[in-house]
Coordinates of N, CA and C in Angstrom, one line a residue:
M1 N 0.9 -1.2 -0.1 CA 0.0 0.0 0.1 C 1.0 1.3 0.0
G2 N 0.6 2.1 -0.9 CA 1.5 3.3 -1.0 C 1.2 4.0 -2.2
P3 N 1.9 5.3 -2.5 CA 1.8 6.0 -3.6 C 2.3 5.4 -4.9
P4 N 2.0 5.9 -6.0 CA 2.6 5.3 -7.3 C 3.9 4.9 -7.4
Q5 N 4.9 5.7 -6.7 CA 6.3 5.4 -6.7 C 6.6 4.0 -5.8
A6 N 5.6 3.6 -5.1 CA 5.8 2.2 -4.5 C 5.9 1.1 -5.3
E7 N 5.6 1.3 -6.6 CA 5.7 0.2 -7.7 C 7.1 -0.1 -7.8
T8 N 8.1 0.7 -7.5 CA 9.5 0.3 -7.5 C 9.7 -0.9 -6.5
A9 N 9.1 -0.8 -5.4 CA 9.3 -1.7 -4.4 C 8.8 -3.1 -4.8
C10 N 7.6 -3.0 -5.4 CA 6.9 -4.2 -6.0 C 7.8 -4.9 -7.0
R11 N 8.4 -4.1 -7.8 CA 9.4 -4.7 -8.9 C 10.5 -5.3 -8.3
E12 N 11.1 -4.7 -7.3 CA 12.2 -5.4 -6.5 C 11.9 -6.6 -5.9
A13 N 10.7 -6.8 -5.4 CA 10.2 -8.0 -4.8 C 10.1 -9.0 -5.9
L14 N 9.5 -8.7 -7.0 CA 9.4 -9.6 -8.2 C 10.7 -10.1 -8.6
A15 N 11.7 -9.2 -8.7 CA 13.1 -9.5 -9.1 C 13.8 -10.5 -8.2
M16 N 13.4 -10.4 -6.9 CA 14.0 -11.3 -5.9 C 13.3 -12.7 -5.8
G17 N 12.2 -12.8 -6.6 CA 11.6 -14.1 -6.6 C 10.1 -14.2 -6.3
A18 N 9.4 -13.1 -6.1 CA 7.9 -13.0 -5.8 C 7.2 -13.4 -7.1
D19 N 6.1 -14.1 -6.9 CA 5.4 -14.6 -8.1 C 4.5 -13.4 -8.6
R20 N 3.9 -12.6 -7.7 CA 3.0 -11.7 -8.1 C 3.1 -10.5 -7.2
A21 N 2.8 -9.3 -7.7 CA 2.8 -8.1 -6.9 C 1.5 -7.3 -7.0
V22 N 1.0 -6.8 -5.9 CA -0.3 -6.1 -5.8 C -0.1 -4.8 -5.2
L23 N -0.4 -3.7 -5.7 CA -0.2 -2.4 -4.9 C -1.6 -1.7 -4.8
L24 N -1.8 -1.4 -3.5 CA -2.9 -0.6 -3.1 C -2.6 0.9 -3.3
C25 N -3.2 1.5 -4.2 CA -2.9 2.9 -4.4 C -4.1 3.8 -4.8
D26 N -4.4 4.7 -3.9 CA -5.5 5.5 -4.0 C -5.4 6.7 -3.0
K27 N -5.7 7.9 -3.6 CA -5.6 9.1 -2.7 C -6.6 9.0 -1.5
A28 N -7.6 8.2 -1.6 CA -8.4 8.0 -0.5 C -7.8 7.3 0.7
L29 N -6.7 6.6 0.4 CA -5.9 5.9 1.4 C -4.8 6.7 2.1
A30 N -4.6 7.8 1.5 CA -3.5 8.8 2.0 C -3.8 9.2 3.5
G31 N -2.7 9.5 4.2 CA -2.9 10.0 5.5 C -3.3 8.9 6.6
A32 N -3.3 7.7 6.2 CA -3.7 6.6 7.0 C -2.8 6.4 8.2
D33 N -3.2 6.2 9.4 CA -2.5 5.7 10.6 C -2.3 4.1 10.5
T34 N -1.8 3.6 11.6 CA -1.7 2.1 11.5 C -2.9 1.3 11.3
L35 N -3.9 1.7 12.0 CA -5.2 1.0 11.9 C -5.8 1.1 10.5
A36 N -5.8 2.3 10.0 CA -6.3 2.6 8.6 C -5.4 2.2 7.5
T37 N -4.2 1.6 7.9 CA -3.3 0.9 6.9 C -3.6 -0.5 6.9
A38 N -3.7 -1.1 8.2 CA -4.0 -2.5 8.4 C -5.3 -2.9 7.8
Y39 N -6.4 -2.1 7.7 CA -7.7 -2.4 7.3 C -7.6 -2.7 5.8
P40 N -7.1 -1.8 5.0 CA -7.1 -2.1 3.5 C -6.2 -3.2 3.1
L41 N -5.1 -3.4 3.8 CA -4.2 -4.5 3.5 C -5.0 -5.9 3.9
A42 N -5.7 -5.8 4.9 CA -6.5 -7.1 5.2 C -7.5 -7.3 4.2
M43 N -8.2 -6.3 3.6 CA -9.2 -6.4 2.6 C -8.5 -7.0 1.3
A44 N -7.3 -6.5 1.1 CA -6.6 -7.0 -0.1 C -6.1 -8.4 0.0
I45 N -5.6 -8.8 1.1 CA -5.4 -10.1 1.3 C -6.5 -11.1 1.3
K46 N -7.6 -10.7 1.8 CA -8.8 -11.6 1.7 C -9.3 -11.7 0.2
R47 N -9.0 -10.7 -0.6 CA -9.4 -10.6 -2.0 C -8.6 -11.6 -2.8
I48 N -7.2 -11.6 -2.4 CA -6.3 -12.5 -3.1 C -6.7 -14.0 -2.9
G49 N -7.0 -14.2 -1.6 CA -7.5 -15.6 -1.4 C -7.0 -16.2 0.0
S50 N -7.1 -17.5 0.1 CA -6.5 -18.1 1.3 C -5.1 -18.0 1.4
F51 N -4.6 -18.1 2.6 CA -3.1 -17.9 2.8 C -2.7 -18.7 4.0
D52 N -1.4 -19.0 4.1 CA -0.9 -19.7 5.3 C -0.1 -18.7 6.2
I53 N 0.8 -17.9 5.6 CA 1.5 -16.9 6.4 C 1.5 -15.6 5.6
V54 N 1.3 -14.5 6.5 CA 1.4 -13.1 6.0 C 2.7 -12.6 6.7
L55 N 3.7 -12.3 6.0 CA 4.9 -11.7 6.6 C 5.0 -10.2 6.6
C56 N 5.3 -9.6 7.7 CA 5.3 -8.1 7.8 C 6.7 -7.8 8.4
G57 N 7.1 -6.6 8.0 CA 8.3 -6.1 8.7 C 7.8 -5.9 10.2
N58 N 8.8 -5.9 11.2 CA 8.3 -5.8 12.6 C 7.9 -4.2 12.8
E59 N 8.5 -3.3 12.1 CA 8.2 -2.0 12.2 C 8.5 -1.2 11.1
T60 N 7.9 0.1 10.9 CA 8.2 0.9 9.7 C 9.5 1.7 10.1
A61 N 10.2 2.3 9.1 CA 11.3 3.1 9.2 C 10.9 4.6 9.8
D62 N 9.7 4.9 9.6 CA 9.3 6.3 10.0 C 8.6 6.2 11.4
G63 N 7.6 5.7 11.7 CA 6.9 5.7 12.9 C 7.5 4.7 13.9
S64 N 8.0 3.6 13.4 CA 8.5 2.5 14.4 C 7.5 2.1 15.5
T65 N 6.2 2.1 15.2 CA 5.2 1.8 16.2 C 5.1 0.2 16.3
G66 N 5.3 -0.5 15.3 CA 5.2 -2.1 15.4 C 3.7 -2.5 15.5
Q67 N 2.7 -1.5 15.0 CA 1.3 -1.8 15.3 C 0.6 -2.5 14.0
V68 N 1.0 -2.4 12.9 CA 0.4 -2.8 11.6 C 0.2 -4.3 11.7
A69 N 1.2 -5.0 11.9 CA 1.1 -6.6 11.9 C 0.0 -7.0 12.9
P70 N 0.0 -6.7 14.1 CA -0.9 -7.1 15.1 C -2.4 -6.7 14.7
Q71 N -2.6 -5.4 14.2 CA -3.8 -5.0 13.8 C -4.3 -5.7 12.6
L72 N -3.4 -6.0 11.7 CA -3.8 -6.8 10.4 C -4.1 -8.2 10.8
A73 N -3.7 -8.8 11.8 CA -3.9 -10.2 12.3 C -5.4 -10.2 13.0
E74 N -5.7 -9.0 13.6 CA -7.1 -8.8 14.2 C -8.1 -8.8 13.0
F75 N -7.8 -8.0 12.0 CA -8.7 -7.9 10.9 C -8.9 -9.2 10.2
L76 N -7.8 -10.0 10.1 CA -7.9 -11.3 9.5 C -8.3 -12.4 10.3
D77 N -8.5 -12.1 11.7 CA -9.0 -13.0 12.6 C -8.0 -14.3 12.7
V78 N -6.7 -14.0 12.7 CA -5.8 -15.1 12.8 C -4.7 -14.7 13.9
P79 N -4.0 -15.7 14.5 CA -2.8 -15.3 15.5 C -1.7 -14.7 14.9
H80 N -1.0 -13.9 15.7 CA 0.2 -13.2 15.2 C 1.3 -13.3 16.2
V81 N 2.6 -13.2 15.7 CA 3.8 -13.3 16.5 C 4.7 -12.1 15.9
T82 N 5.2 -11.3 16.8 CA 6.0 -10.1 16.4 C 7.5 -10.4 16.9
S83 N 8.5 -9.7 16.3 CA 9.9 -9.7 16.6 C 10.4 -11.1 16.2
V84 N 9.9 -11.7 15.2 CA 10.4 -13.0 14.7 C 11.7 -12.9 14.0
R85 N 12.7 -13.6 14.6 CA 14.1 -13.4 14.0 C 14.4 -14.7 13.2
K86 N 13.7 -15.8 13.4 CA 14.1 -17.1 12.8 C 12.9 -17.9 12.7
I87 N 12.6 -18.6 11.6 CA 11.6 -19.7 11.6 C 12.4 -21.1 11.7
V88 N 12.2 -21.6 12.9 CA 12.9 -22.9 13.3 C 12.4 -24.1 12.6
S89 N 11.1 -24.3 12.6 CA 10.6 -25.6 12.0 C 9.2 -25.4 11.6
I90 N 8.7 -26.3 10.7 CA 7.4 -26.2 10.1 C 6.8 -27.6 10.2
D91 N 5.6 -27.8 10.9 CA 5.0 -29.1 11.0 C 3.8 -29.0 10.0
D92 N 3.9 -29.5 8.8 CA 2.8 -29.4 7.8 C 1.6 -30.2 8.1
K93 N 1.7 -31.3 8.9 CA 0.6 -32.1 9.3 C -0.4 -31.4 10.3
K94 N 0.4 -30.8 11.3 CA -0.3 -30.0 12.3 C -0.4 -28.6 12.1
R95 N 0.2 -28.1 10.9 CA 0.1 -26.8 10.5 C 0.5 -25.9 11.7
I96 N 1.8 -26.1 12.1 CA 2.3 -25.3 13.2 C 3.6 -24.9 12.9
F97 N 4.0 -23.7 13.1 CA 5.3 -23.0 12.9 C 5.9 -22.9 14.3
E98 N 7.2 -23.1 14.4 CA 8.0 -22.8 15.6 C 9.0 -21.7 15.2
V99 N 8.9 -20.6 16.0 CA 9.8 -19.4 15.5 C 10.5 -18.9 16.8
E100 N 11.7 -18.3 16.4 CA 12.4 -17.5 17.5 C 12.0 -16.2 17.6
V101 N 11.6 -15.7 18.7 CA 11.2 -14.3 19.0 C 12.4 -13.6 19.7
A102 N 12.9 -12.5 19.1 CA 14.0 -11.8 19.8 C 13.5 -11.0 21.1
L103 N 14.3 -11.2 22.0 CA 14.0 -10.6 23.3 C 15.2 -9.6 23.6
E104 N 15.2 -8.8 24.6 CA 16.2 -7.8 24.9 C 17.5 -8.7 25.1
Y105 N 17.4 -9.7 25.9 CA 18.6 -10.6 26.2 C 18.4 -12.0 25.8
G106 N 18.5 -12.3 24.6 CA 18.3 -13.7 24.1 C 17.0 -13.8 23.1
Y107 N 16.4 -14.9 23.3 CA 15.2 -15.2 22.4 C 14.3 -16.2 23.1
A108 N 13.0 -16.3 22.6 CA 12.0 -17.2 23.1 C 11.6 -18.1 21.9
L109 N 11.3 -19.4 22.2 CA 10.8 -20.2 21.2 C 9.2 -20.2 21.3
V110 N 8.6 -19.9 20.2 CA 7.1 -19.7 20.2 C 6.5 -20.6 19.1
R111 N 5.4 -21.3 19.4 CA 4.7 -22.1 18.4 C 3.5 -21.4 18.1
V112 N 3.2 -21.3 16.8 CA 2.0 -20.6 16.3 C 1.3 -21.4 15.2
K113 N 0.0 -21.5 15.4 CA -0.9 -22.3 14.4 C -1.2 -21.5 13.2
L114 N -1.1 -22.1 12.0 CA -1.5 -21.4 10.8 C -2.9 -21.5 10.5
P115 N -3.4 -20.5 9.7 CA -2.7 -19.3 9.2 C -2.4 -18.3 10.3
A116 N -1.4 -17.5 10.0 CA -0.9 -16.5 11.0 C -0.2 -15.4 10.3
V117 N -0.1 -14.4 11.1 CA 0.7 -13.1 10.7 C 2.0 -13.0 11.5
L118 N 3.1 -13.1 10.8 CA 4.5 -12.9 11.5 C 5.1 -11.6 11.1
A119 N 5.5 -10.9 12.2 CA 6.2 -9.7 11.9 C 7.7 -9.9 12.2
V120 N 8.5 -9.9 11.2 CA 9.9 -10.3 11.3 C 10.8 -9.1 11.5
T121 N 12.0 -9.5 12.2 CA 13.1 -8.6 12.3 C 14.0 -8.4 11.1
R122 N 14.9 -7.4 11.1 CA 15.8 -7.3 10.0 C 16.6 -8.5 9.9
E123 N 17.0 -9.1 11.0 CA 18.0 -10.1 11.0 C 17.4 -11.4 10.5
I124 N 16.2 -11.6 10.1 CA 15.7 -13.0 9.8 C 16.4 -13.5 8.6
N125 N 16.8 -12.8 7.6 CA 17.5 -13.3 6.5 C 18.3 -12.2 5.7
K126 N 19.1 -12.6 4.8 CA 19.8 -11.8 3.9 C 19.3 -11.9 2.6
P127 N 18.5 -10.9 2.0 CA 17.9 -11.0 0.8 C 18.8 -11.4 -0.3
R128 N 18.4 -12.3 -1.3 CA 19.2 -12.7 -2.4 C 19.4 -11.5 -3.3
L129 N 20.6 -11.5 -3.9 CA 20.9 -10.6 -5.0 C 20.1 -11.0 -6.4
P130 N 19.2 -10.1 -6.9 CA 18.5 -10.6 -8.2 C 19.5 -10.5 -9.3
S131 N 19.3 -11.5 -10.2 CA 20.1 -11.5 -11.5 C 19.7 -10.6 -12.4
V132 N 20.5 -10.3 -13.4 CA 20.1 -9.2 -14.3 C 18.8 -9.7 -15.2
L133 N 18.7 -11.0 -15.5 CA 17.6 -11.5 -16.2 C 16.3 -11.2 -15.3
S134 N 16.3 -11.6 -14.0 CA 15.2 -11.4 -13.2 C 14.7 -9.9 -13.0
I135 N 15.7 -9.1 -13.0 CA 15.5 -7.6 -13.0 C 14.8 -7.1 -14.2
Q136 N 15.3 -7.7 -15.3 CA 14.6 -7.2 -16.7 C 13.2 -7.8 -16.7
K137 N 13.1 -9.0 -16.2 CA 11.8 -9.7 -16.2 C 10.8 -9.0 -15.4
A138 N 11.3 -8.5 -14.1 CA 10.4 -7.9 -13.2 C 10.0 -6.5 -13.7
Y139 N 10.8 -5.8 -14.4 CA 10.4 -4.5 -15.0 C 9.5 -4.6 -16.2
K140 N 9.2 -5.7 -16.6 CA 8.3 -5.9 -17.7 C 7.0 -6.5 -17.2
A141 N 7.1 -7.0 -16.0 CA 5.9 -7.8 -15.4 C 4.8 -6.7 -15.0
K142 N 3.6 -7.3 -15.2 CA 2.4 -6.5 -14.8 C 2.1 -6.5 -13.3
I143 N 1.8 -5.4 -12.8 CA 1.6 -5.2 -11.3 C 0.2 -4.8 -11.2
D144 N -0.6 -5.5 -10.4 CA -1.9 -5.3 -10.1 C -2.2 -4.2 -9.2
I145 N -2.8 -3.1 -9.7 CA -2.9 -1.9 -8.9 C -4.4 -1.8 -8.5
W146 N -4.7 -1.9 -7.2 CA -6.1 -1.8 -6.7 C -6.3 -0.5 -6.0
N147 N -7.5 0.0 -5.9 CA -7.9 1.3 -5.2 C -8.7 1.0 -4.0
A148 N -9.2 2.0 -3.4 CA -10.0 1.9 -2.2 C -11.4 1.2 -2.3
E149 N -11.7 0.8 -3.6 CA -13.0 0.2 -3.7 C -13.1 -1.4 -3.2
I150 N -11.9 -1.8 -2.9 CA -11.8 -3.1 -2.3 C -12.2 -3.1 -0.8
C151 N -12.3 -1.9 -0.2 CA -12.6 -1.8 1.2 C -14.1 -1.7 1.4
E152 N -14.6 -2.6 2.2 CA -16.1 -2.6 2.4 C -16.6 -1.4 3.2
N153 N -15.8 -1.0 4.2 CA -16.1 0.0 5.2 C -15.2 1.2 4.8
K154 N -15.7 2.2 4.2 CA -14.9 3.3 3.7 C -14.5 4.3 5.0
S155 N -15.3 4.1 6.1 CA -15.0 4.9 7.2 C -13.8 4.5 8.0
L156 N -13.2 3.4 7.5 CA -12.0 2.9 8.3 C -10.8 3.2 7.4
I157 N -10.8 4.0 6.4 CA -9.5 4.2 5.5 C -9.1 5.6 5.5
G158 N -7.9 5.9 5.2 CA -7.4 7.2 5.0 C -7.3 8.1 6.2
L159 N -7.1 9.3 6.0 CA -6.9 10.2 7.2 C -8.2 10.3 8.0
S160 N -9.4 10.3 7.3 CA -10.6 10.5 8.1 C -11.0 9.1 8.9
G161 N -10.4 8.1 8.5 CA -10.7 6.9 9.3 C -9.5 6.4 10.2
S162 N -8.6 7.4 10.5 CA -7.6 7.2 11.4 C -7.8 7.8 12.7
P163 N -7.9 6.9 13.7 CA -8.2 7.4 15.2 C -7.1 8.3 15.7
T164 N -5.8 8.1 15.1 CA -4.6 8.8 15.7 C -4.1 9.6 14.4
Q165 N -3.7 10.8 14.7 CA -3.0 11.7 13.7 C -1.8 12.3 14.3
V166 N -0.7 12.4 13.5 CA 0.5 13.1 13.9 C 0.4 14.6 13.6
V167 N 0.5 15.3 14.8 CA 0.3 16.9 14.7 C 1.7 17.4 14.7
D168 N 2.8 16.7 15.2 CA 4.0 17.5 15.2 C 5.0 16.2 15.4
V169 N 6.2 16.5 14.8 CA 7.4 15.6 14.9 C 8.6 16.5 15.4
F170 N 9.2 16.0 16.5 CA 10.4 16.7 17.1 C 11.4 15.7 17.8
T171 N 12.5 16.1 17.9 CA 13.6 15.4 18.5 C 13.6 15.7 20.0
P172 N 13.3 14.8 20.9 CA 13.4 15.2 22.3 C 14.8 15.6 22.9
E173 N 14.8 16.6 23.7 CA 16.1 17.1 24.2 C 16.4 16.3 25.4
I174 N 17.5 15.6 25.3 CA 18.0 14.7 26.5 C 19.0 15.5 27.3
K175 N 18.6 15.8 28.6 CA 19.6 16.4 29.4 C 20.1 15.5 30.5
R176 N 21.4 15.3 30.6 CA 21.9 14.3 31.6 C 22.8 15.1 32.5
R177 N 22.9 14.7 33.7 CA 23.8 15.2 34.6 C 25.0 14.2 34.5
K178 N 26.2 14.9 34.6 CA 27.4 14.0 34.8 C 28.3 14.5 35.9
E179 N 28.9 13.5 36.4 CA 29.9 13.8 37.5 C 31.2 13.0 37.3
I180 N 32.3 13.5 37.5 CA 33.6 12.8 37.2 C 34.2 12.5 38.7
L181 N 34.4 11.4 39.0 CA 35.0 10.9 40.2 C 36.4 10.6 40.1
K182 N 37.2 11.3 40.9 CA 38.8 11.0 40.8 C 39.3 10.4 42.1
G183 N 40.3 9.7 41.8 CA 41.1 9.1 43.0 C 41.5 7.6 42.5
K184 N 42.0 6.9 43.5 CA 42.3 5.5 43.3 C 41.1 4.7 43.1
P185 N 41.2 3.5 42.5 CA 40.0 2.6 42.1 C 39.2 2.4 43.3
D186 N 39.7 2.0 44.5 CA 39.0 1.6 45.7 C 38.2 3.0 46.1
E187 N 38.9 4.0 46.0 CA 38.3 5.3 46.6 C 37.2 5.6 45.6
V188 N 37.3 5.5 44.3 CA 36.2 5.9 43.4 C 34.9 5.0 43.6
V189 N 35.2 3.7 43.8 CA 34.2 2.8 44.0 C 33.3 3.3 45.2
D190 N 34.1 3.6 46.3 CA 33.3 4.1 47.6 C 32.5 5.3 47.4
K191 N 33.2 6.3 46.6 CA 32.5 7.5 46.3 C 31.4 7.4 45.5
L192 N 31.4 6.3 44.4 CA 30.3 6.0 43.6 C 29.1 5.5 44.3
L193 N 29.4 4.5 45.2 CA 28.4 3.8 45.9 C 27.6 4.8 46.8
E194 N 28.4 5.7 47.5 CA 27.9 6.7 48.3 C 27.0 7.6 47.5
R195 N 27.5 8.1 46.4 CA 26.7 9.0 45.6 C 25.3 8.4 45.1
L196 N 25.4 7.1 44.7 CA 24.3 6.4 44.2 C 23.3 6.2 45.4
H197 N 23.7 6.0 46.6 CA 22.8 6.0 47.7 C 22.2 7.3 47.9
E198 N 22.9 8.4 47.8 CA 22.4 9.8 47.9 C 21.3 10.1 46.9
L199 N 21.6 9.6 45.7 CA 20.5 9.8 44.6 C 19.3 8.8 44.7
H200 N 19.4 7.9 45.7 CA 18.4 6.8 45.8 C 18.3 5.8 44.6
V201 N 19.5 5.7 44.0 CA 19.5 4.7 42.9 C 19.7 3.3 43.5
L202 N 20.5 3.3 44.5 CA 20.7 2.0 45.2 C 20.0 2.0 46.6

């Protein structure tokens, strides 16, 4: 989903091996927040047909909210897992995936029943380099371009269908106090502990 120039990303995906590309492109979809982005995507996925897995990036490069994948899963009424760094195993008979979920210090093993939405981290794989032939083929390929007509509920799309709106963007000013403790290592440790107690950190 994006403006006409998003077609470039579609062609890159085709060059890397995707079978088909669909672009949701309509002025009516502009200004969408995460919820108003997830809804049209869900409508498009339902129109394409049955699926086993929907792969999403864990978060966008601009807002970094990480909300689209879980909201998409809700619209599709399927389970979801975020921060997936590796797909460990696939049980075709039970239709269960086992994935590694990145945590702050290590990872967790999670099992999820298909169909599901997986939001993956940047580390999940290294994209293949497309060949010259596949690039040429991708730039000749037909891309399906759909508009907002695929959405049943027009009140859930675009700026007017967005419950949240960005009114300002700024870089927060971070002010930190710093103190330099001097002396021999043992003295500095004692001073540091005393200072941390004074600041109620310890």
